[in-house]
Amino acid sequence: MTLPLTVSDEVRALAPGFTHLAIEAHGLVNGPSTDASSALLDDAARRLAARLDGRAPHEDPHMAAWREVYTAFGSKPSRTRNSAEALAKRALSEGGLPRINLLVDLYNAISVAHLIPVGGEDVDRIEGGMHLVRATGDEDFVTAARGEEVVEHPDAGEVVWRDETGVTCRRWNWRQGPRTRLTEDTVSGIFLLESLAPMPVADVETAAAELAELLEKFSPGVQLVVGSPVT
């Protein structure tokens, strides 16, 4: 890995069962969603429905664990869901999953199929490294509202991903900022899979292997570095 990823002691204390696994990719090919990426999202929704077997996403033990952690740092998990639960809810709705772009479709499909938060960041837009910390409340989070740039600040104690410039994702994996997201110009990315106990580490590795296979399929010649799970 060329991009440093750190998890603070405060976050470890809050969620001792946390595991993350990163895939760094160079030579990516992105573009608009395709029929093939759309089919992957539809298949992921079917896999999710079979996995849940009639239960709501928040009733899954892994999603329940994320809700407990969100509550622990002061967030209301029924209003600000972790990224996997939010996607799962959309996957099971009449409207289905959104089509964003090719790379985002790929990691969203893995997130839904395996019910695990997965994110993607443009390595070339990250300043320094990525750090999972509890916010002071003074950090900048640049987002957009009604087509205009807006600067927000996380709540004190909120868990955020940040780089040297500011927050890249609020409430752990709830809302990503536009500054580092994967666009159709992205050629280098970092894909992060995040889990909590009781999800077995082996399940995280399985999801990462499937994502790596998709990246190689849709970006022929891509150079991947698949990290080991960090617990």
PDB file of C-alpha atoms in Angstrom:
ATOM      1  CA  MET A   1       0.000   0.000   0.000  1.00  0.00           C
ATOM      2  CA  THR A   2       1.315   3.439  -0.913  1.00  0.00           C
ATOM      3  CA  LEU A   3      -1.527   5.310   0.809  1.00  0.00           C
ATOM      4  CA  PRO A   4      -1.282   5.386   4.621  1.00  0.00           C
ATOM      5  CA  LEU A   5      -4.437   4.285   6.469  1.00  0.00           C
ATOM      6  CA  THR A   6      -4.641   4.688  10.229  1.00  0.00           C
ATOM      7  CA  VAL A   7      -7.286   4.058  12.872  1.00  0.00           C
ATOM      8  CA  SER A   8      -7.050   6.071  16.080  1.00  0.00           C
ATOM      9  CA  ASP A   9      -6.949   4.492  19.530  1.00  0.00           C
ATOM     10  CA  GLU A  10     -10.189   6.328  20.369  1.00  0.00           C
ATOM     11  CA  VAL A  11     -11.998   4.601  17.511  1.00  0.00           C
ATOM     12  CA  ARG A  12     -10.493   1.236  18.478  1.00  0.00           C
ATOM     13  CA  ALA A  13     -11.791   1.701  22.003  1.00  0.00           C
ATOM     14  CA  LEU A  14     -15.250   2.575  20.698  1.00  0.00           C
ATOM     15  CA  ALA A  15     -15.425  -0.414  18.333  1.00  0.00           C
ATOM     16  CA  PRO A  16     -12.949  -3.133  19.356  1.00  0.00           C
ATOM     17  CA  GLY A  17     -14.483  -5.535  16.809  1.00  0.00           C
ATOM     18  CA  PHE A  18     -13.693  -3.277  13.850  1.00  0.00           C
ATOM     19  CA  THR A  19     -11.854  -4.712  10.825  1.00  0.00           C
ATOM     20  CA  HIS A  20     -10.931  -2.984   7.588  1.00  0.00           C
ATOM     21  CA  LEU A  21      -9.379  -4.240   4.376  1.00  0.00           C
ATOM     22  CA  ALA A  22      -8.126  -1.971   1.594  1.00  0.00           C
ATOM     23  CA  ILE A  23      -7.588  -2.555  -2.120  1.00  0.00           C
ATOM     24  CA  GLU A  24      -5.365  -0.024  -3.856  1.00  0.00           C
ATOM     25  CA  ALA A  25      -5.821   0.122  -7.625  1.00  0.00           C
ATOM     26  CA  HIS A  26      -3.832   1.891 -10.356  1.00  0.00           C
ATOM     27  CA  GLY A  27      -4.720   1.971 -14.038  1.00  0.00           C
ATOM     28  CA  LEU A  28      -8.466   2.000 -13.488  1.00  0.00           C
ATOM     29  CA  VAL A  29     -10.895   2.642 -16.318  1.00  0.00           C
ATOM     30  CA  ASN A  30     -14.082   4.415 -15.300  1.00  0.00           C
ATOM     31  CA  GLY A  31     -17.056   5.726 -17.248  1.00  0.00           C
ATOM     32  CA  PRO A  32     -20.841   5.806 -17.208  1.00  0.00           C
ATOM     33  CA  SER A  33     -22.789   2.845 -15.882  1.00  0.00           C
ATOM     34  CA  THR A  34     -23.145   0.038 -18.401  1.00  0.00           C
ATOM     35  CA  ASP A  35     -25.579  -2.794 -18.952  1.00  0.00           C
ATOM     36  CA  ALA A  36     -23.020  -5.090 -17.346  1.00  0.00           C
ATOM     37  CA  SER A  37     -22.596  -2.978 -14.206  1.00  0.00           C
ATOM     38  CA  SER A  38     -26.368  -2.548 -13.988  1.00  0.00           C
ATOM     39  CA  ALA A  39     -26.781  -6.320 -14.156  1.00  0.00           C
ATOM     40  CA  LEU A  40     -24.325  -6.687 -11.275  1.00  0.00           C
ATOM     41  CA  LEU A  41     -26.437  -4.350  -9.147  1.00  0.00           C
ATOM     42  CA  ASP A  42     -29.604  -6.277  -9.961  1.00  0.00           C
ATOM     43  CA  ASP A  43     -27.887  -9.556  -9.090  1.00  0.00           C
ATOM     44  CA  ALA A  44     -26.598  -8.062  -5.830  1.00  0.00           C
ATOM     45  CA  ALA A  45     -30.158  -7.112  -4.878  1.00  0.00           C
ATOM     46  CA  ARG A  46     -31.284 -10.692  -5.495  1.00  0.00           C
ATOM     47  CA  ARG A  47     -28.404 -12.038  -3.397  1.00  0.00           C
ATOM     48  CA  LEU A  48     -29.301  -9.627  -0.609  1.00  0.00           C
ATOM     49  CA  ALA A  49     -32.945 -10.689  -0.602  1.00  0.00           C
ATOM     50  CA  ALA A  50     -31.885 -14.330  -0.332  1.00  0.00           C
ATOM     51  CA  ARG A  51     -29.455 -13.472   2.466  1.00  0.00           C
ATOM     52  CA  LEU A  52     -32.047 -11.596   4.507  1.00  0.00           C
ATOM     53  CA  ASP A  53     -34.802 -14.152   3.845  1.00  0.00           C
ATOM     54  CA  GLY A  54     -37.617 -11.754   4.687  1.00  0.00           C
ATOM     55  CA  ARG A  55     -35.837  -9.772   7.404  1.00  0.00           C
ATOM     56  CA  ALA A  56     -35.272  -6.022   7.230  1.00  0.00           C
ATOM     57  CA  PRO A  57     -31.616  -5.001   6.700  1.00  0.00           C
ATOM     58  CA  HIS A  58     -31.270  -3.592  10.220  1.00  0.00           C
ATOM     59  CA  GLU A  59     -32.233  -7.000  11.642  1.00  0.00           C
ATOM     60  CA  ASP A  60     -29.081  -8.585  10.224  1.00  0.00           C
ATOM     61  CA  PRO A  61     -26.550  -9.076  13.075  1.00  0.00           C
ATOM     62  CA  HIS A  62     -23.829  -7.175  11.224  1.00  0.00           C
ATOM     63  CA  MET A  63     -26.094  -4.192  10.597  1.00  0.00           C
ATOM     64  CA  ALA A  64     -27.296  -4.327  14.206  1.00  0.00           C
ATOM     65  CA  ALA A  65     -23.666  -4.045  15.331  1.00  0.00           C
ATOM     66  CA  TRP A  66     -23.190  -0.954  13.177  1.00  0.00           C
ATOM     67  CA  ARG A  67     -26.321   0.578  14.700  1.00  0.00           C
ATOM     68  CA  GLU A  68     -24.901   0.027  18.175  1.00  0.00           C
ATOM     69  CA  VAL A  69     -21.648   1.754  17.247  1.00  0.00           C
ATOM     70  CA  TYR A  70     -23.443   4.671  15.613  1.00  0.00           C
ATOM     71  CA  THR A  71     -25.463   5.131  18.792  1.00  0.00           C
ATOM     72  CA  ALA A  72     -22.251   4.983  20.847  1.00  0.00           C
ATOM     73  CA  PHE A  73     -20.763   8.032  19.107  1.00  0.00           C
ATOM     74  CA  GLY A  74     -24.003   9.998  19.307  1.00  0.00           C
ATOM     75  CA  SER A  75     -25.571   9.376  15.899  1.00  0.00           C
ATOM     76  CA  LYS A  76     -29.132   8.200  15.365  1.00  0.00           C
ATOM     77  CA  PRO A  77     -28.785   5.054  13.232  1.00  0.00           C
ATOM     78  CA  SER A  78     -32.398   5.089  12.049  1.00  0.00           C
ATOM     79  CA  ARG A  79     -31.810   8.525  10.523  1.00  0.00           C
ATOM     80  CA  THR A  80     -28.150   8.310   9.491  1.00  0.00           C
ATOM     81  CA  ARG A  81     -27.671   4.706   8.439  1.00  0.00           C
ATOM     82  CA  ASN A  82     -24.303   3.175   7.688  1.00  0.00           C
ATOM     83  CA  SER A  83     -23.652   2.976   3.954  1.00  0.00           C
ATOM     84  CA  ALA A  84     -24.406  -0.751   3.636  1.00  0.00           C
ATOM     85  CA  GLU A  85     -27.757  -0.527   5.395  1.00  0.00           C
ATOM     86  CA  ALA A  86     -28.751   2.541   3.363  1.00  0.00           C
ATOM     87  CA  LEU A  87     -27.882   0.785   0.096  1.00  0.00           C
ATOM     88  CA  ALA A  88     -29.644  -2.407   1.185  1.00  0.00           C
ATOM     89  CA  LYS A  89     -32.789  -0.462   1.934  1.00  0.00           C
ATOM     90  CA  ARG A  90     -32.700   1.055  -1.553  1.00  0.00           C
ATOM     91  CA  ALA A  91     -31.924  -2.301  -3.157  1.00  0.00           C
ATOM     92  CA  LEU A  92     -35.109  -3.777  -1.681  1.00  0.00           C
ATOM     93  CA  SER A  93     -37.256  -0.779  -2.627  1.00  0.00           C
ATOM     94  CA  GLU A  94     -39.311  -0.429  -5.792  1.00  0.00           C
ATOM     95  CA  GLY A  95     -36.842   2.071  -7.240  1.00  0.00           C
ATOM     96  CA  GLY A  96     -33.849  -0.213  -6.706  1.00  0.00           C
ATOM     97  CA  LEU A  97     -30.201   0.768  -6.571  1.00  0.00           C
ATOM     98  CA  PRO A  98     -28.893   3.962  -8.190  1.00  0.00           C
ATOM     99  CA  ARG A  99     -26.547   3.776 -11.154  1.00  0.00           C
ATOM    100  CA  ILE A 100     -23.677   6.211 -10.511  1.00  0.00           C
ATOM    101  CA  ASN A 101     -20.700   5.263 -12.659  1.00  0.00           C
ATOM    102  CA  LEU A 102     -18.915   2.030 -13.488  1.00  0.00           C
ATOM    103  CA  LEU A 103     -16.534   1.899 -10.515  1.00  0.00           C
ATOM    104  CA  VAL A 104     -19.131   2.993  -7.978  1.00  0.00           C
ATOM    105  CA  ASP A 105     -21.553   0.412  -9.362  1.00  0.00           C
ATOM    106  CA  LEU A 106     -18.947  -2.310  -8.805  1.00  0.00           C
ATOM    107  CA  TYR A 107     -18.277  -1.536  -5.175  1.00  0.00           C
ATOM    108  CA  ASN A 108     -21.947  -0.865  -4.433  1.00  0.00           C
ATOM    109  CA  ALA A 109     -22.770  -4.307  -5.819  1.00  0.00           C
ATOM    110  CA  ILE A 110     -20.244  -5.898  -3.446  1.00  0.00           C
ATOM    111  CA  SER A 111     -21.572  -3.867  -0.524  1.00  0.00           C
ATOM    112  CA  VAL A 112     -25.147  -4.992  -1.145  1.00  0.00           C
ATOM    113  CA  ALA A 113     -24.389  -8.622  -1.947  1.00  0.00           C
ATOM    114  CA  HIS A 114     -22.236  -9.076   1.162  1.00  0.00           C
ATOM    115  CA  LEU A 115     -24.008  -6.520   3.391  1.00  0.00           C
ATOM    116  CA  ILE A 116     -20.777  -4.758   4.274  1.00  0.00           C
ATOM    117  CA  PRO A 117     -19.867  -1.059   4.009  1.00  0.00           C
ATOM    118  CA  VAL A 118     -17.585  -0.489   1.017  1.00  0.00           C
ATOM    119  CA  GLY A 119     -16.236   2.864  -0.085  1.00  0.00           C
ATOM    120  CA  GLY A 120     -14.081   4.153  -2.911  1.00  0.00           C
ATOM    121  CA  GLU A 121     -11.807   7.193  -2.964  1.00  0.00           C
ATOM    122  CA  ASP A 122      -9.699   8.775  -5.692  1.00  0.00           C
ATOM    123  CA  VAL A 123      -6.100   8.372  -4.529  1.00  0.00           C
ATOM    124  CA  ASP A 124      -4.970  11.403  -6.525  1.00  0.00           C
ATOM    125  CA  ARG A 125      -7.402  13.627  -4.626  1.00  0.00           C
ATOM    126  CA  ILE A 126      -6.364  12.531  -1.142  1.00  0.00           C
ATOM    127  CA  GLU A 127      -3.892  14.763   0.679  1.00  0.00           C
ATOM    128  CA  GLY A 128      -1.422  12.734   2.733  1.00  0.00           C
ATOM    129  CA  GLY A 129      -3.113   9.660   4.161  1.00  0.00           C
ATOM    130  CA  MET A 130      -6.547   8.595   5.342  1.00  0.00           C
ATOM    131  CA  HIS A 131      -7.247   8.545   9.054  1.00  0.00           C
ATOM    132  CA  LEU A 132     -10.249   7.224  10.970  1.00  0.00           C
ATOM    133  CA  VAL A 133     -10.635   9.449  14.017  1.00  0.00           C
ATOM    134  CA  ARG A 134     -13.155  10.926  16.420  1.00  0.00           C
ATOM    135  CA  ALA A 135     -13.728  14.506  15.292  1.00  0.00           C
ATOM    136  CA  THR A 136     -13.013  17.586  17.364  1.00  0.00           C
ATOM    137  CA  GLY A 137     -15.868  19.372  15.601  1.00  0.00           C
ATOM    138  CA  ASP A 138     -13.599  21.975  14.013  1.00  0.00           C
ATOM    139  CA  GLU A 139     -12.749  19.989  10.865  1.00  0.00           C
ATOM    140  CA  ASP A 140     -14.079  21.101   7.480  1.00  0.00           C
ATOM    141  CA  PHE A 141     -16.332  18.828   5.465  1.00  0.00           C
ATOM    142  CA  VAL A 142     -16.906  20.275   2.017  1.00  0.00           C
ATOM    143  CA  THR A 143     -20.146  19.108   0.428  1.00  0.00           C
ATOM    144  CA  ALA A 144     -22.792  20.497  -1.907  1.00  0.00           C
ATOM    145  CA  ALA A 145     -26.320  21.754  -1.342  1.00  0.00           C
ATOM    146  CA  ARG A 146     -28.659  23.011  -4.087  1.00  0.00           C
ATOM    147  CA  GLY A 147     -25.760  22.997  -6.522  1.00  0.00           C
ATOM    148  CA  GLU A 148     -23.451  25.135  -4.389  1.00  0.00           C
ATOM    149  CA  GLU A 149     -20.416  24.273  -2.280  1.00  0.00           C
ATOM    150  CA  VAL A 150     -21.138  24.180   1.442  1.00  0.00           C
ATOM    151  CA  VAL A 151     -18.720  23.707   4.335  1.00  0.00           C
ATOM    152  CA  GLU A 152     -20.054  21.671   7.265  1.00  0.00           C
ATOM    153  CA  HIS A 153     -18.402  20.588  10.489  1.00  0.00           C
ATOM    154  CA  PRO A 154     -18.842  17.185  12.104  1.00  0.00           C
ATOM    155  CA  ASP A 155     -20.145  16.855  15.629  1.00  0.00           C
ATOM    156  CA  ALA A 156     -17.529  16.602  18.362  1.00  0.00           C
ATOM    157  CA  GLY A 157     -16.849  12.930  18.967  1.00  0.00           C
ATOM    158  CA  GLU A 158     -18.283  11.832  15.629  1.00  0.00           C
ATOM    159  CA  VAL A 159     -16.275   9.132  13.859  1.00  0.00           C
ATOM    160  CA  VAL A 160     -14.955  10.420  10.521  1.00  0.00           C
ATOM    161  CA  TRP A 161     -12.486   9.558   7.822  1.00  0.00           C
ATOM    162  CA  ARG A 162     -10.211  12.483   7.078  1.00  0.00           C
ATOM    163  CA  ASP A 163      -7.033  13.419   5.237  1.00  0.00           C
ATOM    164  CA  GLU A 164      -4.680  16.368   5.738  1.00  0.00           C
ATOM    165  CA  THR A 165      -7.184  18.785   4.156  1.00  0.00           C
ATOM    166  CA  GLY A 166     -10.374  17.838   5.956  1.00  0.00           C
ATOM    167  CA  VAL A 167     -13.089  15.258   6.417  1.00  0.00           C
ATOM    168  CA  THR A 168     -13.653  12.922   3.470  1.00  0.00           C
ATOM    169  CA  CYS A 169     -16.548  10.920   4.949  1.00  0.00           C
ATOM    170  CA  ARG A 170     -18.854  11.814   7.841  1.00  0.00           C
ATOM    171  CA  ARG A 171     -20.306   9.482  10.477  1.00  0.00           C
ATOM    172  CA  TRP A 172     -17.841   6.736   9.649  1.00  0.00           C
ATOM    173  CA  ASN A 173     -19.252   5.727   6.245  1.00  0.00           C
ATOM    174  CA  TRP A 174     -22.577   7.586   6.110  1.00  0.00           C
ATOM    175  CA  ARG A 175     -21.853  10.428   3.674  1.00  0.00           C
ATOM    176  CA  GLN A 176     -18.818  10.855   1.422  1.00  0.00           C
ATOM    177  CA  GLY A 177     -17.679  14.295   0.351  1.00  0.00           C
ATOM    178  CA  PRO A 178     -17.405  15.109  -3.361  1.00  0.00           C
ATOM    179  CA  ARG A 179     -13.747  16.150  -3.176  1.00  0.00           C
ATOM    180  CA  THR A 180     -12.328  12.603  -3.156  1.00  0.00           C
ATOM    181  CA  ARG A 181     -15.098  10.560  -4.736  1.00  0.00           C
ATOM    182  CA  LEU A 182     -14.527   8.375  -7.792  1.00  0.00           C
ATOM    183  CA  THR A 183     -15.348  10.207 -11.001  1.00  0.00           C
ATOM    184  CA  GLU A 184     -15.114   9.236 -14.655  1.00  0.00           C
ATOM    185  CA  ASP A 185     -11.619  10.770 -14.656  1.00  0.00           C
ATOM    186  CA  THR A 186     -10.357   8.516 -11.855  1.00  0.00           C
ATOM    187  CA  VAL A 187      -7.386   6.283 -12.705  1.00  0.00           C
ATOM    188  CA  SER A 188      -6.162   5.423  -9.182  1.00  0.00           C
ATOM    189  CA  GLY A 189      -8.419   4.473  -6.323  1.00  0.00           C
ATOM    190  CA  ILE A 190      -8.568   2.998  -2.858  1.00  0.00           C
ATOM    191  CA  PHE A 191     -11.465   0.704  -1.993  1.00  0.00           C
ATOM    192  CA  LEU A 192     -12.164   0.142   1.678  1.00  0.00           C
ATOM    193  CA  LEU A 193     -14.263  -2.674   3.140  1.00  0.00           C
ATOM    194  CA  GLU A 194     -15.267  -2.173   6.786  1.00  0.00           C
ATOM    195  CA  SER A 195     -16.788  -4.666   9.183  1.00  0.00           C
ATOM    196  CA  LEU A 196     -17.658  -5.201  12.818  1.00  0.00           C
ATOM    197  CA  ALA A 197     -18.020  -8.354  14.855  1.00  0.00           C
ATOM    198  CA  PRO A 198     -19.909 -10.662  14.455  1.00  0.00           C
ATOM    199  CA  MET A 199     -18.974 -10.661  10.737  1.00  0.00           C
ATOM    200  CA  PRO A 200     -16.113 -13.172  10.355  1.00  0.00           C
ATOM    201  CA  VAL A 201     -12.877 -11.768   8.968  1.00  0.00           C
ATOM    202  CA  ALA A 202     -12.995 -14.504   6.330  1.00  0.00           C
ATOM    203  CA  ASP A 203     -16.231 -12.983   4.992  1.00  0.00           C
ATOM    204  CA  VAL A 204     -14.475  -9.628   4.567  1.00  0.00           C
ATOM    205  CA  GLU A 205     -11.704 -11.351   2.616  1.00  0.00           C
ATOM    206  CA  THR A 206     -14.263 -13.106   0.400  1.00  0.00           C
ATOM    207  CA  ALA A 207     -15.980  -9.795  -0.412  1.00  0.00           C
ATOM    208  CA  ALA A 208     -12.602  -8.161  -1.155  1.00  0.00           C
ATOM    209  CA  ALA A 209     -11.586 -11.000  -3.466  1.00  0.00           C
ATOM    210  CA  GLU A 210     -14.835 -10.637  -5.411  1.00  0.00           C
ATOM    211  CA  LEU A 211     -14.333  -6.880  -5.738  1.00  0.00           C
ATOM    212  CA  ALA A 212     -10.732  -7.377  -6.907  1.00  0.00           C
ATOM    213  CA  GLU A 213     -11.951  -9.825  -9.550  1.00  0.00           C
ATOM    214  CA  LEU A 214     -14.495  -7.301 -10.811  1.00  0.00           C
ATOM    215  CA  LEU A 215     -11.911  -4.512 -10.942  1.00  0.00           C
ATOM    216  CA  GLU A 216      -9.625  -6.722 -13.026  1.00  0.00           C
ATOM    217  CA  LYS A 217     -12.501  -7.635 -15.322  1.00  0.00           C
ATOM    218  CA  PHE A 218     -13.706  -4.090 -15.957  1.00  0.00           C
ATOM    219  CA  SER A 219     -10.257  -2.432 -15.955  1.00  0.00           C
ATOM    220  CA  PRO A 220      -8.004  -4.828 -17.919  1.00  0.00           C
ATOM    221  CA  GLY A 221      -4.380  -4.343 -16.926  1.00  0.00           C
ATOM    222  CA  VAL A 222      -5.196  -2.682 -13.599  1.00  0.00           C
ATOM    223  CA  GLN A 223      -2.525  -3.029 -10.925  1.00  0.00           C
ATOM    224  CA  LEU A 224      -3.999  -4.100  -7.604  1.00  0.00           C
ATOM    225  CA  VAL A 225      -2.577  -4.330  -4.116  1.00  0.00           C
ATOM    226  CA  VAL A 226      -4.984  -6.198  -1.852  1.00  0.00           C
ATOM    227  CA  GLY A 227      -4.197  -5.598   1.797  1.00  0.00           C
ATOM    228  CA  SER A 228      -4.661  -7.982   4.675  1.00  0.00           C
ATOM    229  CA  PRO A 229      -7.497  -7.441   7.152  1.00  0.00           C
ATOM    230  CA  VAL A 230      -6.498  -5.012   9.896  1.00  0.00           C
ATOM    231  CA  THR A 231      -8.183  -5.714  13.225  1.00  0.00           C
TER     232      THR A 231
END
